[in-house]
Amino acid sequence: MTRLIALSVGLGAILFFTLVANSIPQSEKHFDEGVTVGADITPAEMASLGEQIFQGQGGCSVCHRVGSLGARAPDLAGIGSRAADRIRETGYAGRASAAEGYLRESLEQPCAYVVAGYDCIMPVINAPPTNLDPAEMALVIAYLQSLGGTVTVKIPERLVSETQAAQAKPTTPQGIVDAMGCGVCHAIPTLDKAVGQVGPDLSMMEDRAIAALKSQDYTGSASTVTEYIRESLLVPNLHVASGCPSPAGGLGACIADVMPKDFGERLTALQLEILVQYLSTLKRP
Amino acid sequence: MQTATGWRAARPFRRHQLLLLGLASGWLLLLTAACAWPQETGIDVSAEYRSLGSYGARVPVWIVAQLHLYFAAFILGVPMFSVLIEFIGIGTKSERYDRLAKDFAKLLVTATALTALFGATFLILLTTLYPRFFGYLAGIFGPAFTFYGLLFFAESLTMYVYWYSWDRLKTGRGKLLHASLGVLLNLWGTIILLITDSWATFMMSPAGVDSAGGLFAAEGGFWAAMQPPLWWPLNFHRLLGNAALGGAIVGAYAAFRFLGSHSAEDKAHYDWMGYVGSFVAILALIPLPFLGYVLAREVYQFSQQMGITMMGGFLSWLWIIQAILIGTIFMAANFYLWVGMERIPGGERYRAYIGPLLAVLTFSFIVWATPRSIVLTPEEARVLGGGSHPILGFLGVMSGKVTVVNFMILATFVSWLLYRRANRRESVPWAGLAKALQWATIAGAAGVVGYIGIWGYTVPAEQRIAANPNQVLAVLVAMLAVLVIDLLLYRRARSLGPIRWGEIPNRAQYALILLAVSFTWLMGLMGYNRSAIRQNWHVWAVLQDTSAESFAPTLGQAANIISLTAVIFWALIIFVFWLAQLGEEQHPATQAAVPALRSTRAGGGQDPKPAPEPGTQ
């Protein structure tokens, strides 16, 4: 009898937990539902589909709210009109020249410009795990534009983003730096719009490379300046430099896993060599 | 009656082992045949996913994997404390510790067979139902898979030698050798855990691979893949979790045997065994929330998106269920200790503390189980002024929850402290000062925890998160300090009478059952969480789950599967208990324990020397 009671206690507990779990709000979560975009889709329809992605597979609503302040990400109410103001802000270090470009940049390079009061924690939206394709990105941008603004974005005919389309395989240092977004994080005074304050200043890259090669904590396989620069581009975590701008002013330690690790795939061999050679010429006057 | 010893004692037990082995082999062959049997003509041999008839792929793999994990946790956790108890027996030269350790180890034999059975089934299902995923994993971890297979042989063989040589290596150097075998068993078990944790954490936080998923030497290659960012946090959490589950299940076994015992001697033995099992479970339970917090923080560190999805996204309500489970565990553990004090002479002195402790636990339980977000219609949200209750919503954030879990830990520690001193009266002149210092330390820790908890509401999240470890530190330091004082305070304490082992009320045994079942369900829930935060990725951001089952089920559906696995597990564990009882003969050591118990029950004669409590030697 007592063992029967014990059995009932055990089964009763399992039943209780099951009932509790079945009593709370139930929803299945589908992650990659995809959206169907017709050829004659209207802006309003685009915004509606974009909202669906925003709430669903994009995962945006986990951090962002519309109409209330999120603890981790800005309120997106009115972002459609605010986007144009952002690029005119004093601290803006991105490369967008129009509101639509700003919204796209925020999805593709979220750390290009982080609104004051927040940290750079947003993932890249067109890369895994979120992995929105250009059409889905355009729909999300349409939704964001609809929040206080006018929907102007178009579904791309080719699967190339605005930031990459005009910069396909540039072969000049300025073009390569613009295409890869180096200036978002690094200051390179000899190049336009390379004013980033996240990573080290590259204006004396040769000197930095020599110092790193002599450093006791360097564990890479480079032995020359060009080898070091090439290694830093391809395997940025191998030797994380010191001398990054610190929020409190001055220079501080650099953080690993900030610099993208896929330049080896994004740069052609020619672009890589052009960039390496260029950076190796930057030295103390 | 002459007691059989050595191999003779094992013979009836081995017959049932062979029967089990035969059944297992037959089942495996049948299962393999079922999986391999063509479901239809023109089967696609290159399919990325297959299904087990109408059951799909995910649910069968889920059930079998969880059952494998349950038994694996059990056979990895039990040796951790059975070996320790065996060493205590060697040190104290007390036969009953050795018997206790052997009782624990008795459960391992059948459990190991079931672990292997479910492990093999899991492997068969993975390779047949998820060929693309398993092929990918094999490409990354091939050498580790081979090593793991060899390790499992080593672990199983060591376990069988450990068990079957128990009576033969009972004394002198043989006993030391036997205990060393137990240490070796733990070593194999720990390495097995570390290796399997590599695979599990690789799926969550891949390392050593490039964006296409191939091993990349510049990123550390195979060895980096074996040590992903979440590896050590999961290792620590699982090591302790295994001990907690093992302790809880042996406590349930003891409760099961206690409830079926008829002799006073057996009741005494199993009452004591239940206490030891629950002691291990509670001891491991206390730091577990801290390690879980560390694991969650490392998830955020690796991927904010994963962390936010886990805590604030579609899985947020899962933590409310977790709160109910952990609250139940803490309540059951404390209830067991309070009821247990009824059989300790002098325990009635501390009855007055139970009310306040219960109040603290209940308040903490309620706060912990309060959700932040509520599902509302737009009209309801408008009336309420948002998605959260204007007052209770504040209890739904981490600042409140981290605070109350520390309160629950402190309260449980106090319950155990009172249990420990229930039949003792201190004899040192500085007792009053020492006890005042203990209470002040506990109050101080509670004050630090509470202050940081309230302060956490007023500062940004990163400051609050940075301060949370201080709450943990305050509790850990306080517990250590109070324990040290307690050990000194009661070193030469006068006994108010021996513990009346065997006279604990049955409801305490039901609490042990509840404790073990709750642990089991919690483990199933957390296993689901670990898988669900990967969303539709087999390997996060590397290998996508493109199957038709790549959605997250509702929490209710997940709970139904967890409950099904828990019921199957407990049915099998009861089978393990029953098997352990078969062929048991009267152990000579109980004869030595009987006189102490009899003289107490007779109410006359000299009080025997109080039996030392586990962990107090």
Coordinates of C-alpha atoms in Angstrom, one line a residue, chain B residues 286 289-290 319 322-324 326-327 330 334 357 359-370 394-412 445-446 448-454 457 468 471-472 475:
Chain B
I286 CA 23.0 23.9 -3.7
P289 CA 21.9 27.1 -9.8
F290 CA 25.2 29.0 -9.8
W319 CA 11.9 29.1 -17.3
Q322 CA 11.8 25.3 -14.5
A323 CA 11.1 27.6 -11.5
I324 CA 8.2 25.4 -10.5
I326 CA 13.3 23.7 -8.7
G327 CA 10.9 25.2 -6.2
F330 CA 13.9 22.7 -2.7
N334 CA 13.6 20.9 3.1
L357 CA 12.0 28.8 6.8
A359 CA 7.8 31.3 4.6
V360 CA 11.1 32.2 3.0
L361 CA 10.9 29.3 0.7
T362 CA 7.3 29.9 -0.3
F363 CA 7.9 33.6 -0.9
S364 CA 11.0 32.8 -2.9
F365 CA 9.2 30.1 -4.9
I366 CA 6.4 32.5 -5.8
V367 CA 8.7 35.3 -6.9
W368 CA 10.8 32.8 -8.9
A369 CA 7.7 31.4 -10.7
T370 CA 6.3 34.9 -11.5
F394 CA 9.0 43.5 -11.7
L395 CA 9.3 40.1 -10.1
G396 CA 9.6 38.6 -13.5
V397 CA 13.1 40.0 -14.2
M398 CA 16.3 38.4 -13.4
S399 CA 17.2 40.7 -10.5
G400 CA 14.3 39.4 -8.5
K401 CA 14.8 35.8 -9.5
V402 CA 18.6 35.6 -8.8
T403 CA 18.0 37.1 -5.4
V404 CA 15.3 34.6 -4.3
V405 CA 17.2 31.5 -5.5
N406 CA 20.0 32.6 -3.2
F407 CA 17.5 32.9 -0.4
M408 CA 16.3 29.4 -1.1
I409 CA 19.8 28.1 -1.0
L410 CA 20.5 29.8 2.3
A411 CA 17.2 28.5 3.8
T412 CA 18.0 25.0 2.7
A445 CA 24.8 37.1 3.4
A446 CA 21.0 37.5 3.0
V448 CA 24.1 41.4 0.7
V449 CA 21.9 39.3 -1.6
G450 CA 18.8 41.4 -1.0
Y451 CA 20.7 44.7 -1.3
I452 CA 22.2 43.7 -4.7
G453 CA 18.8 42.4 -5.8
I454 CA 17.1 45.7 -5.1
Y457 CA 16.5 47.2 -10.5
N468 CA 25.3 38.9 -9.6
Q471 CA 25.5 37.5 -4.4
V472 CA 26.8 34.0 -5.1
V475 CA 26.2 32.9 0.0

